[in-house]
mmCIF file of C-alpha atoms in Angstrom:
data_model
loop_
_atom_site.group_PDB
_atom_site.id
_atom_site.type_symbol
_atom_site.label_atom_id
_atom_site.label_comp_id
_atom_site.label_asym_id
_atom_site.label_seq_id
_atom_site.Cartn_x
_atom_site.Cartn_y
_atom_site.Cartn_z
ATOM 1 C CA UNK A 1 37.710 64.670 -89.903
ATOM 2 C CA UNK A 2 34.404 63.616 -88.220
ATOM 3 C CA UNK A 3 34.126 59.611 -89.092
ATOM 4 C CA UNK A 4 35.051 57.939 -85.529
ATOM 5 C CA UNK A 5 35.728 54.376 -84.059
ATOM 6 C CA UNK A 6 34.840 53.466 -80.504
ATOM 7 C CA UNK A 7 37.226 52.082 -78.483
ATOM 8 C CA UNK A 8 36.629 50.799 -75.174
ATOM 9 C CA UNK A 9 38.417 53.215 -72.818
ATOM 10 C CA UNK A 10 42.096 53.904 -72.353
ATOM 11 C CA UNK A 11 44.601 55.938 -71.838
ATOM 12 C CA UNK A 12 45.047 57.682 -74.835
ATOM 13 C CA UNK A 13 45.396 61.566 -73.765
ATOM 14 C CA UNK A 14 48.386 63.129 -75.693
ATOM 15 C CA UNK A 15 50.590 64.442 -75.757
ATOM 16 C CA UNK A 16 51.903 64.246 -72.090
ATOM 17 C CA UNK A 17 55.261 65.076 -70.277
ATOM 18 C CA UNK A 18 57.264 62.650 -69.308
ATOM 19 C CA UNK A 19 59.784 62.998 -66.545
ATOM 20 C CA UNK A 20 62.394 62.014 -64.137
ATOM 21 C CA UNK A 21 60.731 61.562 -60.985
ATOM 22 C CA UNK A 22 63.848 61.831 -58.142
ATOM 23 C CA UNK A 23 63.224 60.417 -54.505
ATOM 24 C CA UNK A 24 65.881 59.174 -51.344
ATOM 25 C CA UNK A 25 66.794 61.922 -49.337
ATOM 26 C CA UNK A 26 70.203 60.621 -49.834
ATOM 27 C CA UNK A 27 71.253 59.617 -46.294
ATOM 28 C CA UNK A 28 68.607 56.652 -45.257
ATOM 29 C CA UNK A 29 67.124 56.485 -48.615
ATOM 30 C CA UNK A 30 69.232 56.493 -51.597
ATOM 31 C CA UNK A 31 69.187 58.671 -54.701
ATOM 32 C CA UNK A 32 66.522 56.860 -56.880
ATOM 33 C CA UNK A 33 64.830 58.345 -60.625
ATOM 34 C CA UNK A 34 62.043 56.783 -62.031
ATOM 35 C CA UNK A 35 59.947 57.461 -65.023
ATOM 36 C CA UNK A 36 56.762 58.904 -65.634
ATOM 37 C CA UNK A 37 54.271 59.857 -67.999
ATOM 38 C CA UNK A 38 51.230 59.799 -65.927
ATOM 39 C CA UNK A 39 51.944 63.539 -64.929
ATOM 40 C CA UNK A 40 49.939 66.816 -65.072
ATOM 41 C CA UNK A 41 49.494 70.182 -63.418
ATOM 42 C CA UNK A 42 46.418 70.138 -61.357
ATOM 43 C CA UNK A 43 46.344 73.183 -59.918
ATOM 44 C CA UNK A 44 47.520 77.006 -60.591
ATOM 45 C CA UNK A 45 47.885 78.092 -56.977
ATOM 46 C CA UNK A 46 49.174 76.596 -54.874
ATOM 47 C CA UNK A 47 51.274 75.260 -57.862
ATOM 48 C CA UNK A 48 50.644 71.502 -57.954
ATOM 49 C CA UNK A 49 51.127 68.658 -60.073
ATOM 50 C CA UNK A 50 49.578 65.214 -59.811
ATOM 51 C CA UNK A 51 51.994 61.882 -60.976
ATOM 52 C CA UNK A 52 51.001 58.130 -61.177
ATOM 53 C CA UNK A 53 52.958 55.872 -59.468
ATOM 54 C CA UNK A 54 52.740 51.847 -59.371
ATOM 55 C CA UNK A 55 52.283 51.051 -55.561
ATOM 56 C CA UNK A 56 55.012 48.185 -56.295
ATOM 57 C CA UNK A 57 57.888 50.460 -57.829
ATOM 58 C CA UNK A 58 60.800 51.297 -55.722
ATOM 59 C CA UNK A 59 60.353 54.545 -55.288
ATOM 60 C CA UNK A 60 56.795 54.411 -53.543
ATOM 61 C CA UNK A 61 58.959 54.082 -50.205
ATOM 62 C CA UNK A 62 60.967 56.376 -50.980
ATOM 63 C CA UNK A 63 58.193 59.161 -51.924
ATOM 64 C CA UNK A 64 56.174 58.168 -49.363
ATOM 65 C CA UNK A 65 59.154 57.810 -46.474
ATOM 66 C CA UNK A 66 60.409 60.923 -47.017
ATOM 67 C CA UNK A 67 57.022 62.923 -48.069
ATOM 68 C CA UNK A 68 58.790 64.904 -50.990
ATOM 69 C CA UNK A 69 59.990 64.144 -54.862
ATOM 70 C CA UNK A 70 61.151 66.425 -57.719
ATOM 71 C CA UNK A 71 60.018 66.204 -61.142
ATOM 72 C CA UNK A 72 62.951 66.906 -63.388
ATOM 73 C CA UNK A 73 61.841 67.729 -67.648
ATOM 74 C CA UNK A 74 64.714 66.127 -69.692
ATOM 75 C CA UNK A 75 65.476 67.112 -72.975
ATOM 76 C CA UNK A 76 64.618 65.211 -76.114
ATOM 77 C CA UNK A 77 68.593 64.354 -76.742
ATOM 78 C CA UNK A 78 68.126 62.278 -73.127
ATOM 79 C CA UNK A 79 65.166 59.622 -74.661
ATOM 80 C CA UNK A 80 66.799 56.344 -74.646
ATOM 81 C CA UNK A 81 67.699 57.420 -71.029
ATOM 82 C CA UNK A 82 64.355 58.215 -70.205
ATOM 83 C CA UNK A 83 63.106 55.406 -71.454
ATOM 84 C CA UNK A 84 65.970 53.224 -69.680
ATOM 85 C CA UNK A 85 64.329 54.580 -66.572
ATOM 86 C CA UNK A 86 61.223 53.617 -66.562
ATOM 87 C CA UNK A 87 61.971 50.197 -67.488
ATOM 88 C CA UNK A 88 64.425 48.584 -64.932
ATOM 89 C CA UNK A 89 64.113 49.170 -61.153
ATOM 90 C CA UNK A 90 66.368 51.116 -58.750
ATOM 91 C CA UNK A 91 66.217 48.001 -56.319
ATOM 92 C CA UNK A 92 68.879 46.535 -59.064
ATOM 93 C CA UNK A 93 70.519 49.456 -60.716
ATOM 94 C CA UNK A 94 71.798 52.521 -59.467
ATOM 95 C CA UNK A 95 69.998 54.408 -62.487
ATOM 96 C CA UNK A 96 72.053 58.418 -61.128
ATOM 97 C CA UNK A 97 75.191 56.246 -62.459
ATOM 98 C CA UNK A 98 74.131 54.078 -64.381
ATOM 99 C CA UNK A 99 72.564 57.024 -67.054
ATOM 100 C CA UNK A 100 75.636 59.604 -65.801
ATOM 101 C CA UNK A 101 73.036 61.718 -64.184
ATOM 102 C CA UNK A 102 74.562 64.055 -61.365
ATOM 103 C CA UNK A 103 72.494 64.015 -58.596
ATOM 104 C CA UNK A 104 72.317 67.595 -57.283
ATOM 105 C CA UNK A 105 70.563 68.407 -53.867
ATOM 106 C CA UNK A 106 66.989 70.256 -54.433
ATOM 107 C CA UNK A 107 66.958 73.653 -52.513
ATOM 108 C CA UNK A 108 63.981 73.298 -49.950
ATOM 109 C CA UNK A 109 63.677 69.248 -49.547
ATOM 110 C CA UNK A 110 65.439 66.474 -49.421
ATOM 111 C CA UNK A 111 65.700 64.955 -52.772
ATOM 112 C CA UNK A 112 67.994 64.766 -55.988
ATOM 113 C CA UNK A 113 67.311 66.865 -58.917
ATOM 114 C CA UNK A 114 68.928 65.951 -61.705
ATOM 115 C CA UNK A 115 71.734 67.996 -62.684
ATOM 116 C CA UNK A 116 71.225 67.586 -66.767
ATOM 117 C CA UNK A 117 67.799 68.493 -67.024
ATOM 118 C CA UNK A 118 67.039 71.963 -67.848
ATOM 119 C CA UNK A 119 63.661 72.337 -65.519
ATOM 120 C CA UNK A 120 63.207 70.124 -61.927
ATOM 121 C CA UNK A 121 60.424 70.929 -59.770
ATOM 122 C CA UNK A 122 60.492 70.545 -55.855
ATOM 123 C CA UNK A 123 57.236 68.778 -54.734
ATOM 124 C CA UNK A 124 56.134 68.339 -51.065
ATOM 125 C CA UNK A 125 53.578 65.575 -51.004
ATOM 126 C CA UNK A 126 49.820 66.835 -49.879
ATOM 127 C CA UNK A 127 47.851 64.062 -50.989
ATOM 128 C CA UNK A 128 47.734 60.317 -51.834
ATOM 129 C CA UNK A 129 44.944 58.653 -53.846
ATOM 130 C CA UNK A 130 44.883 54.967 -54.715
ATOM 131 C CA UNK A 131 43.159 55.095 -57.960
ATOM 132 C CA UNK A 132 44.314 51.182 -58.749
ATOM 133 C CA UNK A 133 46.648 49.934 -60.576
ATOM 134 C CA UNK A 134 48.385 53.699 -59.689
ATOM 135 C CA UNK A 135 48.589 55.390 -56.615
ATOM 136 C CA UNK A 136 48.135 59.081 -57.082
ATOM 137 C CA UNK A 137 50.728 61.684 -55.478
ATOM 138 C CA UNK A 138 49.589 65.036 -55.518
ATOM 139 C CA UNK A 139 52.201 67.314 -54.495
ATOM 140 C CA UNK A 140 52.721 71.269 -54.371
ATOM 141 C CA UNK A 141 55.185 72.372 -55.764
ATOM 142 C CA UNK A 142 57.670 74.555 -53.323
ATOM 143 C CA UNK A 143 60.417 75.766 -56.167
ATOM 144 C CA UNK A 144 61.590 75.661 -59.412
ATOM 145 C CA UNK A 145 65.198 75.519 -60.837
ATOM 146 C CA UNK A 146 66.114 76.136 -64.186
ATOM 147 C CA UNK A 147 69.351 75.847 -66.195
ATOM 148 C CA UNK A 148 71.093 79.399 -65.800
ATOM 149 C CA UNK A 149 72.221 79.297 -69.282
ATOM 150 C CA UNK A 150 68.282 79.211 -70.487
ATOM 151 C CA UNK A 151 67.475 82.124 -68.749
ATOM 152 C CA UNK A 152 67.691 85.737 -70.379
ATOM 153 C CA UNK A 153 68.495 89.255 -68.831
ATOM 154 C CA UNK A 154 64.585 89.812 -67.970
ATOM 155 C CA UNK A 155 64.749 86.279 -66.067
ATOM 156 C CA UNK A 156 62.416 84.580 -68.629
ATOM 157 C CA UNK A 157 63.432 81.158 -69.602
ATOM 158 C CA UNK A 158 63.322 80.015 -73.247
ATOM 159 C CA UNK A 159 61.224 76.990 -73.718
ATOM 160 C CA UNK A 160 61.756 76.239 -77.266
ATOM 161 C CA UNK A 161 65.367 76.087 -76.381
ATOM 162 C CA UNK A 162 64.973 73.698 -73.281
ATOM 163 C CA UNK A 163 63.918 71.317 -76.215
ATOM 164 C CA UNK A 164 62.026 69.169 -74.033
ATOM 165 C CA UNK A 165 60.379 65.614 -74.407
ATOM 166 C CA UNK A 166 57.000 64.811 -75.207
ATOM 167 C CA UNK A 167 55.144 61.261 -74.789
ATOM 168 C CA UNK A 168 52.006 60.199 -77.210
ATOM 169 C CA UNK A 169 50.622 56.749 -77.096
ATOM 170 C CA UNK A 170 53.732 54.881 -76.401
ATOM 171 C CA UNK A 171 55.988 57.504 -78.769
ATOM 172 C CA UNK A 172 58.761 59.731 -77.674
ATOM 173 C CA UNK A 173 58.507 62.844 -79.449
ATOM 174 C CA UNK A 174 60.328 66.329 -79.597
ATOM 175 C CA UNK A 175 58.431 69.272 -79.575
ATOM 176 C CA UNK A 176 57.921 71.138 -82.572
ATOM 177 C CA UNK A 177 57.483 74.654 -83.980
ATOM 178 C CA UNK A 178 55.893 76.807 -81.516
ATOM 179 C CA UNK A 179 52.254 78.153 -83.096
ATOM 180 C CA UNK A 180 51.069 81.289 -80.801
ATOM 181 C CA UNK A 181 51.028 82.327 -77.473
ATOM 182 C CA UNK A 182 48.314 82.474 -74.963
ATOM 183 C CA UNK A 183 45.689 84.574 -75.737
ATOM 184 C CA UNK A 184 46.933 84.752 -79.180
ATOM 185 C CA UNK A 185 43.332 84.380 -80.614
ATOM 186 C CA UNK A 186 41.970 87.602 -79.331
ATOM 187 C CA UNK A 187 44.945 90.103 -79.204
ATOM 188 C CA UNK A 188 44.839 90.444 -82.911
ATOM 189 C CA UNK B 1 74.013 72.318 -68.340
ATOM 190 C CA UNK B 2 74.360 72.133 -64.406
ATOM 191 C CA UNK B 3 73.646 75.771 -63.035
ATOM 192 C CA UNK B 4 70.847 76.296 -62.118
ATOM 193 C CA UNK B 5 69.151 79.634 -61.179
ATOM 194 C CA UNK B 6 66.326 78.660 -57.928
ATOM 195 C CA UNK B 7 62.711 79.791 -58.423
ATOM 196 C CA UNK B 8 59.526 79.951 -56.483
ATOM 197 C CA UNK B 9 57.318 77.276 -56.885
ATOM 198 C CA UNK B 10 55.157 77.218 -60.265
ATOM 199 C CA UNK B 11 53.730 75.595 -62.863
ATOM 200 C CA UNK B 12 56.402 74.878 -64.926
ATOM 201 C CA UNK B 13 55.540 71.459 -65.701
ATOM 202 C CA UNK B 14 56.074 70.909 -69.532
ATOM 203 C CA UNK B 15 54.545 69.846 -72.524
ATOM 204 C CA UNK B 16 51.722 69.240 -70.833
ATOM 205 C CA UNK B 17 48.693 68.394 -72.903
ATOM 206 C CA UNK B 18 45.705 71.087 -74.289
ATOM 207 C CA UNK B 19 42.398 69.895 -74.726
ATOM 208 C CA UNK B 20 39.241 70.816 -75.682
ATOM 209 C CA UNK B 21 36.801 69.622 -72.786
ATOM 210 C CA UNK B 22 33.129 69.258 -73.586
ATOM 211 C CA UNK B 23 29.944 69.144 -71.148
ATOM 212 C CA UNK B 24 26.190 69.733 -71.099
ATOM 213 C CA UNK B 25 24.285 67.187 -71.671
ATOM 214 C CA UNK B 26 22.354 69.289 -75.015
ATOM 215 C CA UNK B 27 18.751 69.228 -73.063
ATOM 216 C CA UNK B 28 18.760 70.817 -69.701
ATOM 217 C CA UNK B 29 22.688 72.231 -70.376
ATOM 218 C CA UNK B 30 23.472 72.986 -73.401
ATOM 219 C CA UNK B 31 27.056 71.720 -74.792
ATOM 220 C CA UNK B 32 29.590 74.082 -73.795
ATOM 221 C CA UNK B 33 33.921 73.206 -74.375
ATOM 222 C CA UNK B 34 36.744 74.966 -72.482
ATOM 223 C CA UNK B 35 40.221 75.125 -72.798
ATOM 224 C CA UNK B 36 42.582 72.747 -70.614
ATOM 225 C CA UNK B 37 45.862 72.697 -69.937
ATOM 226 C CA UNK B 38 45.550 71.401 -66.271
ATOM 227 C CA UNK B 39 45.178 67.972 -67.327
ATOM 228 C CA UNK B 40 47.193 64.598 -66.880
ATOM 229 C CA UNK B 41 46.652 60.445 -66.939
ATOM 230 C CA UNK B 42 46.624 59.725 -63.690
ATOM 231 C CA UNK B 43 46.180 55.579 -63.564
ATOM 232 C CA UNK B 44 46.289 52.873 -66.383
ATOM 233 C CA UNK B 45 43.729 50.602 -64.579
ATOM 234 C CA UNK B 46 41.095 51.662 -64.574
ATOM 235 C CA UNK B 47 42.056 54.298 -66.999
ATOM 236 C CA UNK B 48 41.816 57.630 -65.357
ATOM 237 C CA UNK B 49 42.388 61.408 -66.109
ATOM 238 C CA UNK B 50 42.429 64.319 -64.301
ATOM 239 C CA UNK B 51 41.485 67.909 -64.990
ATOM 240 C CA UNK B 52 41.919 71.079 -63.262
ATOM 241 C CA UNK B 53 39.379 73.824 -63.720
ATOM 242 C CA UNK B 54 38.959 77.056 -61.886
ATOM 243 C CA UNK B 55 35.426 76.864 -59.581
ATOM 244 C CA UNK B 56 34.457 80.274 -60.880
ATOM 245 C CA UNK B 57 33.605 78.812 -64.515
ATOM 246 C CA UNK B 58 30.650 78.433 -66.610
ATOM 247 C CA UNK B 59 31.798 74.479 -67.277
ATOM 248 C CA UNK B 60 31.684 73.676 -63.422
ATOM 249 C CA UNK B 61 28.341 73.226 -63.160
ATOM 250 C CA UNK B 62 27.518 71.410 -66.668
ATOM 251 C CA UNK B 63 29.776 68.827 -65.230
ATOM 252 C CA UNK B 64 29.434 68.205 -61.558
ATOM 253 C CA UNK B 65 25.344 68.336 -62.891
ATOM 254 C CA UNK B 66 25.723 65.799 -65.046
ATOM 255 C CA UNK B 67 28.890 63.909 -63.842
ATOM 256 C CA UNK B 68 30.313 63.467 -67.088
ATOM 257 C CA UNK B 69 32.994 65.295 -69.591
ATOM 258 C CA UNK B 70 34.460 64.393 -72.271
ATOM 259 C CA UNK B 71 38.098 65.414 -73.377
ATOM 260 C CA UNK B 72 38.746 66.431 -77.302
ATOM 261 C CA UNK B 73 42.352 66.095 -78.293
ATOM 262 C CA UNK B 74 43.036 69.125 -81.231
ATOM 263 C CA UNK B 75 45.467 68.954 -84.038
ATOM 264 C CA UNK B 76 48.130 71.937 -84.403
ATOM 265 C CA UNK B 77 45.915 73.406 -86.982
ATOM 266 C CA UNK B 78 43.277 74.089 -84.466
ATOM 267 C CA UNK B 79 45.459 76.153 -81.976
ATOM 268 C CA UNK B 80 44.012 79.884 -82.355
ATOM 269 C CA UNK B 81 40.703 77.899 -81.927
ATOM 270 C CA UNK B 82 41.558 76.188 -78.514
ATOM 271 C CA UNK B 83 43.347 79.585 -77.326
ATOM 272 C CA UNK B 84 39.543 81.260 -78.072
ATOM 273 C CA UNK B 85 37.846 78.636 -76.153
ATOM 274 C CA UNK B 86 40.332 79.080 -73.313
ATOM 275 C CA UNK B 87 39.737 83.122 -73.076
ATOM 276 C CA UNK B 88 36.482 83.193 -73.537
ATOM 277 C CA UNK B 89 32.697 82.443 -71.598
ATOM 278 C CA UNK B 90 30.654 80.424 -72.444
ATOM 279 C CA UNK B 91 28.267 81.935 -70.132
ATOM 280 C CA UNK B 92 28.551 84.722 -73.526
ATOM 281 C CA UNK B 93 29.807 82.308 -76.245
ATOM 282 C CA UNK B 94 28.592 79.801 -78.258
ATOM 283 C CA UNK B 95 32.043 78.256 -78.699
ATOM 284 C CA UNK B 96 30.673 75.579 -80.941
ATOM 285 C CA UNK B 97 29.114 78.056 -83.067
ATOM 286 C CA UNK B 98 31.740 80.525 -83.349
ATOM 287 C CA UNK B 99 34.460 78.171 -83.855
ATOM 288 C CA UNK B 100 32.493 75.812 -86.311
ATOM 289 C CA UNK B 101 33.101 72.726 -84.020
ATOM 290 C CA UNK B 102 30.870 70.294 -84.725
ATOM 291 C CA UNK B 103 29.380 68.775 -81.369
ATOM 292 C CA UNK B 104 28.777 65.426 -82.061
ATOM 293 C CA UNK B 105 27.068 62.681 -78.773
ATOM 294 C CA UNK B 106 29.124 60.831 -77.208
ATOM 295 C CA UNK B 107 28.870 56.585 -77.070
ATOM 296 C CA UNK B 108 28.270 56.414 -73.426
ATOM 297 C CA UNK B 109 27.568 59.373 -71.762
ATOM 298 C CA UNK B 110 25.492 62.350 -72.611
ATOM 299 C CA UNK B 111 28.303 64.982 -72.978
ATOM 300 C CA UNK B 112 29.569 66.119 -76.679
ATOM 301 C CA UNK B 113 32.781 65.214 -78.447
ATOM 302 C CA UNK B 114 34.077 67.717 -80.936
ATOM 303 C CA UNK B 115 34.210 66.198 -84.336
ATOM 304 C CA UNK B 116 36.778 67.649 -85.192
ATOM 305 C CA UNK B 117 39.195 66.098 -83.164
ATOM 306 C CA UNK B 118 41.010 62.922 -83.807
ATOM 307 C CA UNK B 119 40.653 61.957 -80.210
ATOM 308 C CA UNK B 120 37.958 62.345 -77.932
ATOM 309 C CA UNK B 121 38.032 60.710 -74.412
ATOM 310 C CA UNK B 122 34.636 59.893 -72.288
ATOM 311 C CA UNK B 123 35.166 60.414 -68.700
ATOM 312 C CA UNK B 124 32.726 59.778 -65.917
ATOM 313 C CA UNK B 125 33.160 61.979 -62.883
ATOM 314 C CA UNK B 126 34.546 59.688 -59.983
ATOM 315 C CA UNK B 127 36.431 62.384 -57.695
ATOM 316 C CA UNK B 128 36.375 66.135 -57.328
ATOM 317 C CA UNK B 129 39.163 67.645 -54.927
ATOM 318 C CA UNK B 130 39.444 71.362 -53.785
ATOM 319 C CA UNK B 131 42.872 72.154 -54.504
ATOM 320 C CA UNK B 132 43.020 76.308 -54.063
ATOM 321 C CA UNK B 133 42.304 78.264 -57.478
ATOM 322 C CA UNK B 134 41.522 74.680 -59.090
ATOM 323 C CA UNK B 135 39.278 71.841 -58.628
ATOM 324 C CA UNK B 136 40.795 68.784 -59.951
ATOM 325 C CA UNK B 137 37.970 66.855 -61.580
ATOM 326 C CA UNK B 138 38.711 63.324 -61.747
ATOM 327 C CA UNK B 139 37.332 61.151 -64.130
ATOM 328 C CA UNK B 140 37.317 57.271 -65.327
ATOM 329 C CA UNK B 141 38.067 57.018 -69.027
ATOM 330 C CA UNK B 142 35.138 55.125 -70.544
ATOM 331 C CA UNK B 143 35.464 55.289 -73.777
ATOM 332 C CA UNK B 144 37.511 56.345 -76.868
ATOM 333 C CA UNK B 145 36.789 57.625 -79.481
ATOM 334 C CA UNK B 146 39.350 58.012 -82.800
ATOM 335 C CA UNK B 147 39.476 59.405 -86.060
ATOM 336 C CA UNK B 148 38.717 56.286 -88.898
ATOM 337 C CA UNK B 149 41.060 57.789 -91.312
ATOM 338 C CA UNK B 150 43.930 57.439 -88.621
ATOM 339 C CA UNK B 151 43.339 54.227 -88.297
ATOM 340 C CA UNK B 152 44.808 51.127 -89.900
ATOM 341 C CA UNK B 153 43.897 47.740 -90.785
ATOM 342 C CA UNK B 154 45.461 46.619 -87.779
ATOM 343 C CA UNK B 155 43.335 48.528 -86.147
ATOM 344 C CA UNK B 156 46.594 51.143 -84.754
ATOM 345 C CA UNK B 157 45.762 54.948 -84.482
ATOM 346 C CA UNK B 158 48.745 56.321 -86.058
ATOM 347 C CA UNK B 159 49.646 59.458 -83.255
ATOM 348 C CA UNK B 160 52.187 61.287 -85.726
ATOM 349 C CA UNK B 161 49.290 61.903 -88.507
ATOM 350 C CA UNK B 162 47.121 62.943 -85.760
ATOM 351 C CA UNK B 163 49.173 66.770 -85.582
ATOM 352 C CA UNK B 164 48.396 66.803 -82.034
ATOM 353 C CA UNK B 165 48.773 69.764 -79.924
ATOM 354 C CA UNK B 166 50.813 70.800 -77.060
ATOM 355 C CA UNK B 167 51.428 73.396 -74.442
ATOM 356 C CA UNK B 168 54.698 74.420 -72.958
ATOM 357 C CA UNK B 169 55.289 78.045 -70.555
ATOM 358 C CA UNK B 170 52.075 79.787 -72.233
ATOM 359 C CA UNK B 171 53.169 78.430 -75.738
ATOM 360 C CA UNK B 172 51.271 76.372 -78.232
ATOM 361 C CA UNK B 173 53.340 73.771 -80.034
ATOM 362 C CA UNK B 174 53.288 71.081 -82.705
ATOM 363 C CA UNK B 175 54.860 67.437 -82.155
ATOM 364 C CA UNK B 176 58.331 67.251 -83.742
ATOM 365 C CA UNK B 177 59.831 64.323 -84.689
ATOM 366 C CA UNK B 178 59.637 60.453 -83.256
ATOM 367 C CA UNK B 179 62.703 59.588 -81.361
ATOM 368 C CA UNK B 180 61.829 56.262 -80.505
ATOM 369 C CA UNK B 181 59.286 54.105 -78.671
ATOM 370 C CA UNK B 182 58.504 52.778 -75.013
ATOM 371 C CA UNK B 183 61.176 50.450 -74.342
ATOM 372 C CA UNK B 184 63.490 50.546 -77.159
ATOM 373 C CA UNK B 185 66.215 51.630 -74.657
ATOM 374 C CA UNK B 186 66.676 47.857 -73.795
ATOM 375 C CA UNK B 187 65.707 46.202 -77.189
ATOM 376 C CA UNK B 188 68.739 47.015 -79.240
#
């Protein structure tokens, strides 16, 4: 390693999540799911997490209507769905049916989570930035629900298991073999 | 999957990336790197990143003194390296020198990329938001920087060779396989 090539800038940080992003509150605004990958945690406490939105998709209304969203982690078995997502709109397909998602109610706002995902995360919209060709939702997040089944006696929920999806410069990846845990380097 | 077991809010967002971010410009501040797992694309256009850092740390003021970070992408191989630059001070640590990083200038701003690393991003400091224990620095990517030997004649940085890194629930992970690439849902 050391020899590098200068690119102009771009957006190559990786590996990042990507997720189901579920909006509508279900009554005015309809169950909707797009994809993202422009998605991080910003903030320990309050728990918050930032995601890039076009300003033209479908579900800016719908975010921005209702002031709430969930961000649900799917597994790596869901890709092609994933990716299905994020590349036709919800103003022409009804993507909950279309992908047999079931479209559970979150428990503190009004939006979907998706049933099949092992993670979902209940966001309540604090602030908006338009940062150009992405507007940027930063939301706290208000609760968490994970798949029962992942869970163990001591309430700790098994990551490797969840075998969740990664994105890397245009790649869908799984995640691999786990390498150490925080703080690993010093407790030696 | 289906039951789920409700939560309080958290950061359970996952994988999210881990990075190695560098600042000082090597005169007035000297280079320092800490450990981020807070961090997320936020916009294509221009591209943009965000990073969440706690106020109380020694990288704070290298970068809102010199506006400027840049953001070092490690291999797998490197993760009881990025754990020690995550736990420790570099208010007390050389973390270039103990870890054997090489610190090498960046093309357009006066921060240091880790050599090291296949990727390094250059970020110029456009927004800083309070958000509670964080502040979410957020930057304009200005510049790339990749590894030669990952590159090919096409001029393609090939992601899987890189061995990048990842962080899931307090766990370091490799990439696993490729399961496909943006769009291939609807190319079949």
């Amino acid at each position: 390693m050391g020899k590098k090539i200068v690119w102009q800038g771009g957006t190559q940080l990786a590996p990042v999540p990507v997720v189901l992003v579920g909006c509508g509150d279900g009554n005015d605004f309809k169950y909707n799911l797009i994809t993202v990958a422009w998605a991080g945690t910003l903030c320990s406490n309050p728990p918050t997490i930032g995601i890039g939105v076009r300003p033209e998709r479908y579900s800016r209304g719908l975010i921005e209507s209702t002031g709430v969203f969930t961000v649900n982690m799917p597994t790596a078995a869901m890709a092609e769905k994933v990716d299905y997502c994020g590349v036709v709109s919800g103003r022409d397909v009804d993507k909950f049916a279309k992908c047999g998602f079931t479209a559970q109610p979150a428990s503190k706002i009004a939006a979907p989570i998706v049933s099949e995902c092992p993670i979902a995360l209940e966001c309540q919209l604090k602030h908006t930035l338009n940062l150009g060709s992405h507007l940027l939702y930063i939301g706290e997040i208000v609760a968490v629900q994970v798949e029962a089944a992942l869970v163990d006696e001591k309430n700790r929920f098994d990551i490797a298991k969840a075998d969740l999806l990664a994105y890397a410069h245009g790649n869908y990846f799984s995640l691999g073999e786990s390498l150490g845990t925080f703080g690993f380097s010093v407790k030696k």
